[in-house]
């Protein structure tokens, strides 16, 4: 195993050196062996050794655990100090391909950033993060990954006492917009520059060739983030807490909390119990991501130009490209969901019209796109306004023909981009309930397995492809951290 902990070589103000606090009775729930293999990790074979490793009870010699410092805008309000209050970065592994990945334990005990928190995680959110992050990866979205999860043998106090869990995640990097805000809000321009240099070196090395690498770096972060949000939108994903401290500098989905996939298509859909104003609603995600990028731009300003006015103008110019970049990516993604090869306004109008019909008819987002690829009659049957869907269908198929295509070929392409199986909220909840209430992980394992091939129709797992019955619908999700 090749650990090389570059973050721990940064100045001490970037983190606290701290070991995980051992847990009482570690018990493994699942290890992602294929990810371990991808990373070139050589894991111990015995279950108790694995459980000890993935609970932080034993450390490898090469690990240098640190809790990372960061700040963040939470629901728009600035908090100057957040940081890893219940997580530690164990170290970085260099994968076989030479890429560096962070390995972090979540639920590993108190740090200097814990404020009043216990530093632990409840089991439910651990399961949700494992299931959803791996499903996102299988769908081809950029995301942190799940390497392992276990029980701690401890109870944690949330609404009541619940079983404790511990999660091992892997990310391309764990620097957030909030990491830059931590130093910028302290007027520590030296640290902002050190952090920018670190991130450029590690994640955006092509920026080094630009006339001003920091401007190019900022442009690339904006681009990667816009692209990520476009992908979220195309699968109906709602992050739920897009605070700047949960916004990765790498354009990766990070910090799964009260996240959810929409069932019925409702543009302003909110699941999170703490998102009262709908700040992080489905259709608000692009503008909020742009807001987060504005916060990043503010931190980097001093690196853009010595002249403050010029620096601001440069930042704004980059930021203005965010929504156009998002729109181009989104239109491309949505047109592809309809099997259209040429992405143009006319094609995107078909998308808009269909989504309008889905909204009016309370149609399931995932099922609508998938059935159009699999079974046209069933697709049409989802809509109560039969004349409207017939006329939409005619326009869509005419458009394909105009593009020199046909329905069958389009359907084949659509099956590669429209998931048949997503982590539906009621299935995730059902798995969590069985785990927390009955110590039964059968449904958790099954869900994770089913979600490994999201684009395949799985007749033997039909209940994972269908929307919830009315009494199964999950209306709200909780942080539960
Ligand atoms: P998150 O909900 O993961 O985005 O966390 C927001 C902030 O609260 C971060 O600084 C976390 O480290 C901190 N936090 C969340 N839960 C806990 C906990 N149980 N103990 C200590 N800190 C926590
Ligand atoms: Mg967070």
Short mmCIF file of C-alpha atoms and ligand atoms in Angstrom, two decimals:
data_model
loop_
_atom_site.label_atom_id
_atom_site.label_comp_id
_atom_site.label_asym_id
_atom_site.label_seq_id
_atom_site.Cartn_x
_atom_site.Cartn_y
_atom_site.Cartn_z
CA UNK A 1 0.00 0.00 0.00
CA UNK A 2 1.50 3.35 -1.01
CA UNK A 3 0.49 6.14 1.32
CA UNK A 4 1.86 9.58 0.63
CA UNK A 5 0.20 12.21 2.77
CA UNK A 6 0.69 15.51 1.02
CA UNK A 7 -1.99 17.33 3.02
CA UNK A 8 -0.22 16.52 6.27
CA UNK A 9 2.86 18.28 4.88
CA UNK A 10 1.01 21.58 4.59
CA UNK A 11 1.43 24.08 7.47
CA UNK A 12 -0.13 23.13 10.82
CA UNK A 13 -2.92 25.72 10.51
CA UNK A 14 -4.51 23.58 7.79
CA UNK A 15 -5.49 20.79 10.17
CA UNK A 16 -5.28 19.21 13.58
CA UNK A 17 -3.20 16.06 13.89
CA UNK A 18 -5.47 13.64 15.69
CA UNK A 19 -6.05 9.92 15.78
CA UNK A 20 -9.49 8.37 15.53
CA UNK A 21 -11.06 7.67 18.92
CA UNK A 22 -11.37 3.87 19.18
CA UNK A 23 -14.89 2.50 19.11
CA UNK A 24 -16.25 -0.02 21.57
CA UNK A 25 -17.03 -3.08 19.48
CA UNK A 26 -16.29 -2.65 15.78
CA UNK A 27 -18.24 -4.88 13.45
CA UNK A 28 -17.93 -4.75 9.72
CA UNK A 29 -21.05 -4.40 7.58
CA UNK A 30 -19.48 -4.21 4.16
CA UNK A 31 -16.18 -3.65 2.41
CA UNK A 32 -16.01 -2.50 -1.18
CA UNK A 33 -13.37 -4.94 -2.34
CA UNK A 34 -13.49 -3.89 -5.98
CA UNK A 35 -12.74 -0.29 -5.00
CA UNK A 36 -9.93 -1.48 -2.74
CA UNK A 37 -8.52 -3.34 -5.70
CA UNK A 38 -8.82 -0.30 -7.99
CA UNK A 39 -6.87 1.68 -5.44
CA UNK A 40 -4.27 -1.04 -5.05
CA UNK A 41 -5.05 -1.41 -1.34
CA UNK A 42 -3.90 -4.64 0.19
CA UNK A 43 -6.42 -5.37 2.91
CA UNK A 44 -6.12 -7.82 5.77
CA UNK A 45 -8.20 -10.93 5.25
CA UNK A 46 -9.53 -11.63 8.73
CA UNK A 47 -12.86 -9.97 9.51
CA UNK A 48 -11.76 -8.64 12.87
CA UNK A 49 -8.65 -7.08 11.35
CA UNK A 50 -10.79 -5.42 8.68
CA UNK A 51 -13.29 -4.24 11.30
CA UNK A 52 -10.48 -2.77 13.38
CA UNK A 53 -8.97 -1.01 10.37
CA UNK A 54 -12.25 0.47 9.14
CA UNK A 55 -13.25 1.73 12.56
CA UNK A 56 -9.96 3.47 13.24
CA UNK A 57 -9.17 1.09 16.11
CA UNK A 58 -5.96 0.14 14.35
CA UNK A 59 -3.90 2.39 12.14
CA UNK A 60 -1.36 1.48 9.52
CA UNK A 61 2.13 2.86 10.05
CA UNK A 62 1.95 5.06 6.96
CA UNK A 63 -1.27 6.80 8.00
CA UNK A 64 -1.03 10.35 9.35
CA UNK A 65 -4.54 11.16 10.56
CA UNK A 66 -5.61 14.80 10.40
CA UNK A 67 -8.88 16.65 10.89
CA UNK A 68 -9.06 19.26 8.15
CA UNK A 69 -9.89 22.89 8.93
CA UNK A 70 -12.60 24.62 6.93
CA UNK A 71 -15.27 27.27 7.22
CA UNK A 72 -18.47 27.56 5.25
CA UNK A 73 -21.65 29.33 4.32
CA UNK A 74 -24.46 27.26 5.77
CA UNK A 75 -27.83 28.18 4.25
CA UNK A 76 -26.24 31.49 3.26
CA UNK A 77 -24.89 32.40 6.70
CA UNK A 78 -21.13 32.41 7.17
CA UNK A 79 -19.62 30.19 9.88
CA UNK A 80 -15.89 31.02 10.21
CA UNK A 81 -14.98 27.67 11.73
CA UNK A 82 -16.45 24.29 10.88
CA UNK A 83 -13.84 21.68 10.00
CA UNK A 84 -13.83 17.90 10.39
CA UNK A 85 -15.76 17.59 13.62
CA UNK A 86 -16.41 13.89 13.23
CA UNK A 87 -14.01 12.80 10.54
CA UNK A 88 -10.31 12.27 10.03
CA UNK A 89 -8.32 12.02 6.87
CA UNK A 90 -6.26 8.87 7.38
CA UNK A 91 -3.99 9.54 4.47
CA UNK A 92 -3.69 9.54 0.72
CA UNK A 93 -3.15 6.51 -1.43
CA UNK A 94 -1.54 6.54 -4.81
CA UNK A 95 -3.57 4.22 -6.98
CA UNK A 96 -2.04 1.94 -9.56
CA UNK A 97 -2.81 4.57 -12.19
CA UNK A 98 -0.77 7.08 -10.19
CA UNK A 99 -3.76 9.14 -9.07
CA UNK A 100 -3.94 10.29 -5.47
CA UNK A 101 -7.04 9.56 -3.37
CA UNK A 102 -8.00 10.67 0.12
CA UNK A 103 -9.15 8.02 2.56
CA UNK A 104 -11.28 9.41 5.33
CA UNK A 105 -13.10 7.95 8.31
CA UNK A 106 -16.45 9.55 9.12
CA UNK A 107 -17.79 9.09 12.65
CA UNK A 108 -14.28 8.74 14.08
CA UNK A 109 -14.69 10.77 17.26
CA UNK A 110 -14.23 14.28 18.50
CA UNK A 111 -11.65 16.71 17.18
CA UNK A 112 -10.94 20.34 17.90
CA UNK A 113 -13.62 21.13 15.31
CA UNK A 114 -16.42 19.16 17.00
CA UNK A 115 -18.01 22.15 18.73
CA UNK A 116 -20.82 20.49 20.72
CA UNK A 117 -21.01 17.37 18.58
CA UNK A 118 -20.08 13.88 19.74
CA UNK A 119 -17.83 13.22 16.74
CA UNK A 120 -19.81 10.12 15.88
CA UNK A 121 -22.22 9.06 13.14
CA UNK A 122 -25.51 7.28 13.39
CA UNK A 123 -25.82 4.08 11.41
CA UNK A 124 -28.67 5.29 9.18
CA UNK A 125 -26.77 8.13 7.47
CA UNK A 126 -23.76 5.82 7.05
CA UNK A 127 -25.90 3.35 5.13
CA UNK A 128 -27.48 6.14 3.07
CA UNK A 129 -24.07 7.53 2.11
CA UNK A 130 -22.75 4.10 1.15
CA UNK A 131 -25.80 3.24 -0.97
CA UNK A 132 -26.23 6.60 -2.68
CA UNK A 133 -22.58 7.40 -3.37
CA UNK A 134 -21.96 3.99 -4.93
CA UNK A 135 -25.16 4.31 -6.99
CA UNK A 136 -24.03 7.72 -8.23
CA UNK A 137 -20.70 6.22 -9.24
CA UNK A 138 -22.37 3.32 -11.02
CA UNK A 139 -24.50 5.82 -12.94
CA UNK A 140 -21.30 7.54 -14.05
CA UNK A 141 -21.49 10.67 -11.92
CA UNK A 142 -18.48 12.20 -10.25
CA UNK A 143 -18.63 11.41 -6.54
CA UNK A 144 -16.80 10.39 -3.41
CA UNK A 145 -16.86 6.61 -3.01
CA UNK A 146 -17.68 4.14 -0.27
CA UNK A 147 -14.85 1.87 0.80
CA UNK A 148 -16.36 0.37 3.94
CA UNK A 149 -18.95 0.74 6.64
CA UNK A 150 -19.34 -0.80 10.05
CA UNK A 151 -21.11 -0.68 13.36
CA UNK A 152 -19.34 0.76 16.36
CA UNK A 153 -21.10 -1.18 19.08
CA UNK A 154 -21.99 2.17 20.64
CA UNK A 155 -25.26 4.01 20.83
CA UNK A 156 -25.39 7.65 19.76
CA UNK A 157 -27.90 10.20 20.97
CA UNK A 158 -29.84 11.88 18.19
CA UNK A 159 -33.65 12.21 18.42
CA UNK A 160 -33.28 9.22 20.71
CA UNK A 161 -30.54 6.62 21.05
CA UNK A 162 -29.62 4.95 17.77
CA UNK A 163 -26.86 2.53 16.80
CA UNK A 164 -23.57 4.17 15.88
CA UNK A 165 -21.92 3.62 12.51
CA UNK A 166 -18.59 4.42 10.94
CA UNK A 167 -17.92 5.06 7.29
CA UNK A 168 -14.76 4.99 5.21
CA UNK A 169 -14.93 7.13 2.14
CA UNK A 170 -12.58 7.77 -0.71
CA UNK A 171 -12.45 11.06 -2.59
CA UNK A 172 -10.26 12.58 -5.28
CA UNK A 173 -9.72 15.27 -2.70
CA UNK A 174 -11.50 16.71 0.30
CA UNK A 175 -10.71 20.39 -0.11
CA UNK A 176 -13.95 22.35 -0.22
CA UNK A 177 -14.92 25.88 -1.13
CA UNK A 178 -15.15 26.29 2.64
CA UNK A 179 -11.45 25.43 3.03
CA UNK A 180 -10.60 28.54 1.01
CA UNK A 181 -13.13 30.56 3.02
CA UNK A 182 -11.45 29.47 6.26
CA UNK A 183 -8.22 31.25 5.32
CA UNK A 184 -9.72 34.09 3.27
CA UNK A 185 -12.00 35.11 6.16
CA UNK A 186 -8.91 35.31 8.38
CA UNK A 187 -7.20 37.52 5.77
CA UNK A 188 -4.49 34.88 5.53
CA UNK A 189 -3.58 35.45 1.87
CA UNK A 190 -0.43 33.36 2.24
CA UNK A 191 -2.49 30.31 3.23
CA UNK A 192 -5.02 30.97 0.45
CA UNK A 193 -2.15 30.95 -2.01
CA UNK A 194 -0.63 27.81 -0.46
CA UNK A 195 -3.97 26.05 -0.66
CA UNK A 196 -4.54 27.17 -4.25
CA UNK A 197 -1.06 25.98 -5.22
CA UNK A 198 -1.71 22.66 -3.52
CA UNK A 199 -5.03 22.12 -5.29
CA UNK A 200 -3.70 23.23 -8.66
CA UNK A 201 -0.74 20.91 -8.32
CA UNK A 202 -2.92 17.99 -7.33
CA UNK A 203 -6.10 18.47 -9.35
CA UNK A 204 -5.71 21.16 -11.99
CA UNK A 205 -2.12 20.90 -13.14
CA UNK A 206 -3.00 22.13 -16.64
CA UNK A 207 -3.72 25.54 -15.07
CA UNK A 208 -0.01 25.93 -14.44
CA UNK A 209 0.47 26.65 -18.14
CA UNK A 210 -1.95 29.59 -18.12
CA UNK A 211 -0.79 33.21 -17.96
CA UNK A 212 -2.40 33.39 -14.51
CA UNK A 213 -2.85 29.83 -13.14
CA UNK A 214 -5.29 30.98 -10.42
CA UNK A 215 -7.73 32.45 -12.91
CA UNK A 216 -7.56 29.31 -15.00
CA UNK A 217 -7.98 27.15 -11.89
CA UNK A 218 -11.08 29.13 -10.90
CA UNK A 219 -12.47 28.77 -14.42
CA UNK A 220 -11.91 25.01 -14.30
CA UNK A 221 -13.57 24.59 -10.88
CA UNK A 222 -16.59 26.54 -12.17
CA UNK A 223 -16.71 24.33 -15.24
CA UNK A 224 -16.41 21.07 -13.30
CA UNK A 225 -19.09 22.18 -10.84
CA UNK A 226 -21.49 23.29 -13.59
CA UNK A 227 -21.00 19.93 -15.27
CA UNK A 228 -21.66 18.05 -12.03
CA UNK A 229 -24.89 19.94 -11.34
CA UNK A 230 -26.06 19.25 -14.89
CA UNK A 231 -25.53 15.54 -14.23
CA UNK A 232 -27.42 15.73 -10.92
CA UNK A 233 -30.34 17.40 -12.66
CA UNK A 234 -30.43 14.75 -15.36
CA UNK A 235 -30.89 11.94 -12.83
CA UNK A 236 -33.26 13.85 -10.55
CA UNK A 237 -30.78 14.09 -7.68
CA UNK A 238 -31.24 16.62 -4.91
CA UNK A 239 -28.18 17.10 -2.69
CA UNK A 240 -30.12 18.86 0.03
CA UNK A 241 -27.27 20.73 1.77
CA UNK A 242 -25.20 22.50 -0.84
CA UNK A 243 -23.44 24.65 1.72
CA UNK A 244 -20.00 25.88 0.64
CA UNK A 245 -18.42 23.47 3.13
CA UNK A 246 -20.08 20.60 1.27
CA UNK A 247 -18.96 21.82 -2.14
CA UNK A 248 -15.90 19.96 -3.40
CA UNK A 249 -13.16 21.84 -5.17
CA UNK A 250 -12.87 18.85 -7.52
CA UNK A 251 -16.43 18.98 -8.84
CA UNK A 252 -17.27 15.76 -7.01
CA UNK A 253 -20.50 15.03 -5.18
CA UNK A 254 -19.52 15.26 -1.52
CA UNK A 255 -21.13 15.02 1.91
CA UNK A 256 -24.26 13.03 1.40
CA UNK A 257 -26.75 14.15 4.03
CA UNK A 258 -30.48 14.50 3.52
CA UNK A 259 -30.04 13.82 -0.19
CA UNK A 260 -32.74 12.21 -2.29
CA UNK A 261 -33.79 11.26 -5.78
CA UNK A 262 -37.12 12.64 -6.88
CA UNK A 263 -39.91 10.23 -7.53
CA UNK A 264 -42.69 12.35 -9.05
CA UNK A 265 -41.31 15.23 -11.08
CA UNK A 266 -41.78 18.47 -9.16
CA UNK A 267 -39.31 21.19 -10.22
CA UNK A 268 -39.17 22.92 -6.82
CA UNK A 269 -38.92 19.66 -4.89
CA UNK A 270 -37.28 19.78 -1.44
CA UNK A 271 -36.75 16.75 0.81
CA UNK A 272 -34.48 18.01 3.56
CA UNK A 273 -36.29 18.69 6.82
CA UNK A 274 -33.98 21.63 7.56
CA UNK A 275 -34.33 23.38 4.18
CA UNK A 276 -37.32 25.52 5.10
CA UNK A 277 -36.88 28.17 2.41
CA UNK A 278 -36.22 25.69 -0.39
CA UNK A 279 -32.73 27.16 -0.89
CA UNK A 280 -31.48 23.77 -2.05
CA UNK A 281 -34.58 22.73 -4.00
CA UNK A 282 -34.04 20.63 -7.15
CA UNK A 283 -34.43 23.50 -9.60
CA UNK A 284 -32.42 25.89 -7.44
CA UNK A 285 -29.26 23.79 -7.55
CA UNK A 286 -27.65 25.53 -10.55
CA UNK A 287 -28.01 29.05 -9.09
CA UNK A 288 -26.90 27.88 -5.66
CA UNK A 289 -23.84 26.20 -7.12
CA UNK A 290 -23.07 29.47 -8.89
CA UNK A 291 -23.50 31.26 -5.55
CA UNK A 292 -20.96 28.87 -4.05
CA UNK A 293 -18.59 29.55 -6.93
CA UNK A 294 -19.00 33.29 -6.26
CA UNK A 295 -17.89 32.61 -2.68
CA UNK A 296 -14.84 30.79 -4.00
CA UNK A 297 -14.07 33.64 -6.40
CA UNK A 298 -14.17 36.07 -3.48
CA UNK A 299 -11.48 34.03 -1.71
CA UNK A 300 -9.21 33.87 -4.75
CA UNK A 301 -9.55 37.52 -5.74
CA UNK A 302 -6.15 38.60 -4.41
CA UNK A 303 -4.52 36.00 -6.68
CA UNK A 304 -6.26 37.28 -9.82
CA UNK A 305 -4.73 40.76 -9.87
CA UNK A 306 -3.06 43.22 -7.49
CA UNK A 307 -5.60 45.82 -8.49
CA UNK A 308 -8.79 45.02 -6.55
CA UNK A 309 -11.14 46.40 -9.22
CA UNK A 310 -9.45 44.46 -11.96
CA UNK A 311 -9.45 41.32 -9.81
CA UNK A 312 -13.18 41.64 -9.18
CA UNK A 313 -13.89 42.15 -12.86
CA UNK A 314 -11.87 39.04 -13.70
CA UNK A 315 -13.73 36.97 -11.11
CA UNK A 316 -17.09 38.19 -12.34
CA UNK A 317 -16.23 37.45 -15.93
CA UNK A 318 -15.43 33.84 -15.04
CA UNK A 319 -18.51 33.51 -12.86
CA UNK A 320 -20.74 34.75 -15.67
CA UNK A 321 -19.80 31.70 -17.69
CA UNK A 322 -21.23 29.38 -15.01
CA UNK A 323 -24.89 29.39 -16.02
CA UNK A 324 -24.18 29.20 -19.78
CA UNK A 325 -21.82 26.26 -19.13
CA UNK A 326 -24.43 24.58 -16.96
CA UNK A 327 -27.15 25.14 -19.56
CA UNK A 328 -25.09 23.71 -22.38
CA UNK A 329 -24.26 20.61 -20.31
CA UNK A 330 -27.82 20.25 -19.08
CA UNK A 331 -29.34 20.60 -22.54
CA UNK A 332 -26.88 18.10 -23.88
CA UNK A 333 -27.65 15.64 -21.08
CA UNK A 334 -31.40 16.02 -21.37
CA UNK A 335 -31.43 15.74 -25.15
CA UNK A 336 -29.39 12.56 -24.80
CA UNK A 337 -31.99 11.26 -22.36
CA UNK A 338 -34.43 11.56 -25.25
CA UNK A 339 -32.05 9.82 -27.63
CA UNK A 340 -31.58 12.97 -29.74
CA UNK A 341 -28.24 13.11 -31.46
CA UNK A 342 -28.31 16.76 -32.38
CA UNK A 343 -28.58 19.07 -29.41
CA UNK A 344 -30.38 22.22 -30.47
CA UNK A 345 -33.20 24.48 -29.30
CA UNK A 346 -35.76 22.41 -31.15
CA UNK A 347 -34.59 19.25 -29.42
CA UNK A 348 -34.53 20.91 -26.05
CA UNK A 349 -38.08 22.10 -26.63
CA UNK A 350 -39.12 18.40 -26.70
CA UNK A 351 -37.45 18.02 -23.29
CA UNK A 352 -39.24 21.07 -21.91
CA UNK A 353 -42.60 19.96 -23.27
CA UNK A 354 -42.22 16.47 -21.84
CA UNK A 355 -41.20 17.77 -18.44
CA UNK A 356 -44.16 20.10 -18.41
CA UNK A 357 -46.45 17.13 -19.08
CA UNK A 358 -44.65 15.12 -16.38
CA UNK A 359 -45.11 17.95 -13.90
CA UNK A 360 -48.80 18.40 -14.70
CA UNK A 361 -49.44 14.67 -14.62
CA UNK A 362 -47.41 13.92 -11.43
CA UNK A 363 -45.32 11.44 -13.40
CA UNK A 364 -42.31 9.63 -11.98
CA UNK A 365 -39.11 11.24 -13.28
CA UNK A 366 -36.95 8.14 -13.63
CA UNK A 367 -39.69 5.85 -14.90
CA UNK A 368 -40.88 8.24 -17.61
CA UNK A 369 -37.50 8.45 -19.34
CA UNK A 370 -36.79 4.77 -18.92
CA UNK A 371 -40.15 3.55 -20.21
CA UNK A 372 -39.82 5.74 -23.28
CA UNK A 373 -36.72 3.67 -24.01
CA UNK A 374 -38.22 0.31 -23.06
CA UNK A 375 -41.96 0.28 -23.66
CA UNK A 376 -43.72 3.10 -25.48
CA UNK A 377 -47.26 1.99 -24.59
CA UNK A 378 -46.41 1.84 -20.90
CA UNK A 379 -44.72 5.20 -21.22
CA UNK A 380 -47.84 6.76 -22.66
CA UNK A 381 -49.89 5.09 -19.95
CA UNK A 382 -48.07 7.14 -17.30
CA UNK A 383 -49.84 10.27 -18.52
CA UNK A 384 -53.53 10.89 -17.95
CA UNK A 385 -53.69 13.48 -20.76
CA UNK A 386 -53.53 10.95 -23.56
CA UNK A 387 -54.03 13.42 -26.43
CA UNK A 388 -51.21 15.60 -25.12
CA UNK A 389 -48.74 12.75 -24.75
CA UNK A 390 -49.70 11.37 -28.19
CA UNK A 391 -48.97 14.68 -29.80
CA UNK A 392 -45.71 15.02 -27.87
CA UNK A 393 -44.72 11.54 -28.99
CA UNK A 394 -45.40 12.39 -32.62
CA UNK A 395 -43.29 15.54 -32.40
CA UNK A 396 -40.46 13.60 -30.78
CA UNK A 397 -40.46 10.77 -33.29
CA UNK A 398 -40.78 13.24 -36.20
CA UNK A 399 -37.78 15.06 -34.85
CA UNK A 400 -35.75 11.88 -34.73
CA UNK A 401 -36.63 11.18 -38.34
CA UNK A 402 -35.62 14.74 -39.28
CA UNK A 403 -32.27 14.02 -37.69
CA UNK A 404 -31.95 10.96 -39.91
CA UNK A 405 -32.65 8.68 -36.96
CA UNK A 406 -35.35 6.30 -35.91
CA UNK A 407 -37.12 5.45 -32.67
CA UNK A 408 -35.53 2.04 -32.15
CA UNK A 409 -31.98 3.33 -32.50
CA UNK A 410 -32.79 6.24 -30.18
CA UNK A 411 -34.21 3.83 -27.62
CA UNK A 412 -31.02 1.83 -27.66
CA UNK A 413 -28.99 4.92 -26.86
CA UNK A 414 -31.49 5.97 -24.21
CA UNK A 415 -31.05 2.71 -22.33
CA UNK A 416 -27.44 3.67 -21.73
CA UNK A 417 -28.25 7.02 -20.12
CA UNK A 418 -31.61 6.58 -18.40
CA UNK A 419 -31.27 4.48 -15.25
CA UNK A 420 -33.78 1.71 -14.65
CA UNK A 421 -32.82 1.49 -10.99
CA UNK A 422 -32.03 4.42 -8.71
CA UNK A 423 -31.72 4.50 -4.90
CA UNK A 424 -35.36 5.28 -4.34
CA UNK A 425 -36.01 6.92 -0.99
CA UNK A 426 -38.48 4.33 0.22
CA UNK A 427 -36.02 1.53 -0.54
CA UNK A 428 -33.19 3.34 1.24
CA UNK A 429 -35.46 4.01 4.23
CA UNK A 430 -36.64 0.42 4.30
CA UNK A 431 -33.03 -0.82 4.36
CA UNK A 432 -32.09 1.65 7.12
CA UNK A 433 -35.11 0.70 9.24
CA UNK A 434 -34.26 -3.01 9.05
CA UNK A 435 -30.64 -2.28 9.94
CA UNK A 436 -31.28 0.15 12.79
CA UNK A 437 -34.34 -1.51 14.27
CA UNK A 438 -33.62 -5.19 13.68
CA UNK A 439 -29.89 -5.36 13.07
CA UNK A 440 -30.75 -6.90 9.70
CA UNK A 441 -28.56 -5.89 6.78
CA UNK A 442 -30.10 -8.13 4.11
CA UNK A 443 -31.93 -5.24 2.43
CA UNK A 444 -28.89 -2.98 2.65
CA UNK A 445 -26.73 -5.52 0.84
CA UNK A 446 -29.39 -6.26 -1.72
CA UNK A 447 -29.91 -2.57 -2.46
CA UNK A 448 -26.19 -2.00 -2.93
CA UNK A 449 -25.96 -5.01 -5.23
CA UNK A 450 -28.98 -4.04 -7.33
CA UNK A 451 -27.59 -0.53 -7.80
CA UNK A 452 -24.33 -1.78 -9.28
CA UNK A 453 -25.96 -2.02 -12.71
CA UNK A 454 -28.38 0.91 -12.79
CA UNK A 455 -28.89 0.87 -16.54
CA UNK A 456 -29.90 -2.78 -16.72
CA UNK A 457 -33.51 -3.86 -16.48
CA UNK A 458 -33.61 -6.43 -13.69
CA UNK A 459 -36.92 -8.30 -13.80
CA UNK A 460 -35.93 -10.25 -10.66
CA UNK A 461 -35.61 -6.92 -8.84
CA UNK A 462 -38.73 -5.29 -10.18
CA UNK A 463 -39.65 -3.73 -6.86
CA UNK A 464 -36.46 -1.69 -7.06
CA UNK A 465 -37.45 -0.23 -10.43
CA UNK A 466 -40.95 0.87 -9.57
CA UNK A 467 -41.98 4.10 -7.82
CA UNK A 468 -43.33 3.97 -4.28
CA UNK A 469 -46.99 3.22 -3.63
CA UNK A 470 -48.74 6.22 -2.11
CA UNK A 471 -48.25 4.90 1.44
CA UNK A 472 -44.54 4.26 0.78
CA UNK A 473 -43.64 7.76 -0.41
CA UNK A 474 -40.89 9.42 1.59
CA UNK A 475 -41.68 13.13 1.88
CA UNK A 476 -38.83 14.26 4.07
CA UNK A 477 -35.23 13.30 4.69
CA UNK A 478 -33.14 14.14 7.73
CA UNK A 479 -29.48 14.88 8.30
CA UNK A 480 -29.53 12.56 11.26
CA UNK A 481 -25.84 13.24 11.79
P1 LIG B 1 -22.14 18.04 7.63
O1 LIG B 1 -23.50 17.83 8.12
O2 LIG B 1 -21.37 16.77 7.42
O3 LIG B 1 -22.04 18.91 6.43
O4 LIG B 1 -21.39 18.79 8.83
C1 LIG B 1 -21.41 20.17 9.10
C2 LIG B 1 -20.43 20.47 10.19
O5 LIG B 1 -20.87 19.91 11.44
C3 LIG B 1 -19.04 19.89 9.98
O6 LIG B 1 -18.10 20.79 10.52
C4 LIG B 1 -19.07 18.60 10.75
O7 LIG B 1 -17.80 18.17 11.14
C5 LIG B 1 -19.92 19.01 11.96
N1 LIG B 1 -20.61 17.86 12.55
C6 LIG B 1 -21.68 17.20 12.06
N2 LIG B 1 -22.04 16.20 12.88
C7 LIG B 1 -21.17 16.19 13.90
C8 LIG B 1 -21.02 15.38 15.08
N3 LIG B 1 -21.83 14.38 15.35
N4 LIG B 1 -19.99 15.68 15.91
C9 LIG B 1 -19.16 16.70 15.65
N5 LIG B 1 -19.26 17.50 14.58
C10 LIG B 1 -20.26 17.26 13.70
MG1 LIG B 2 -20.21 18.53 5.48
#
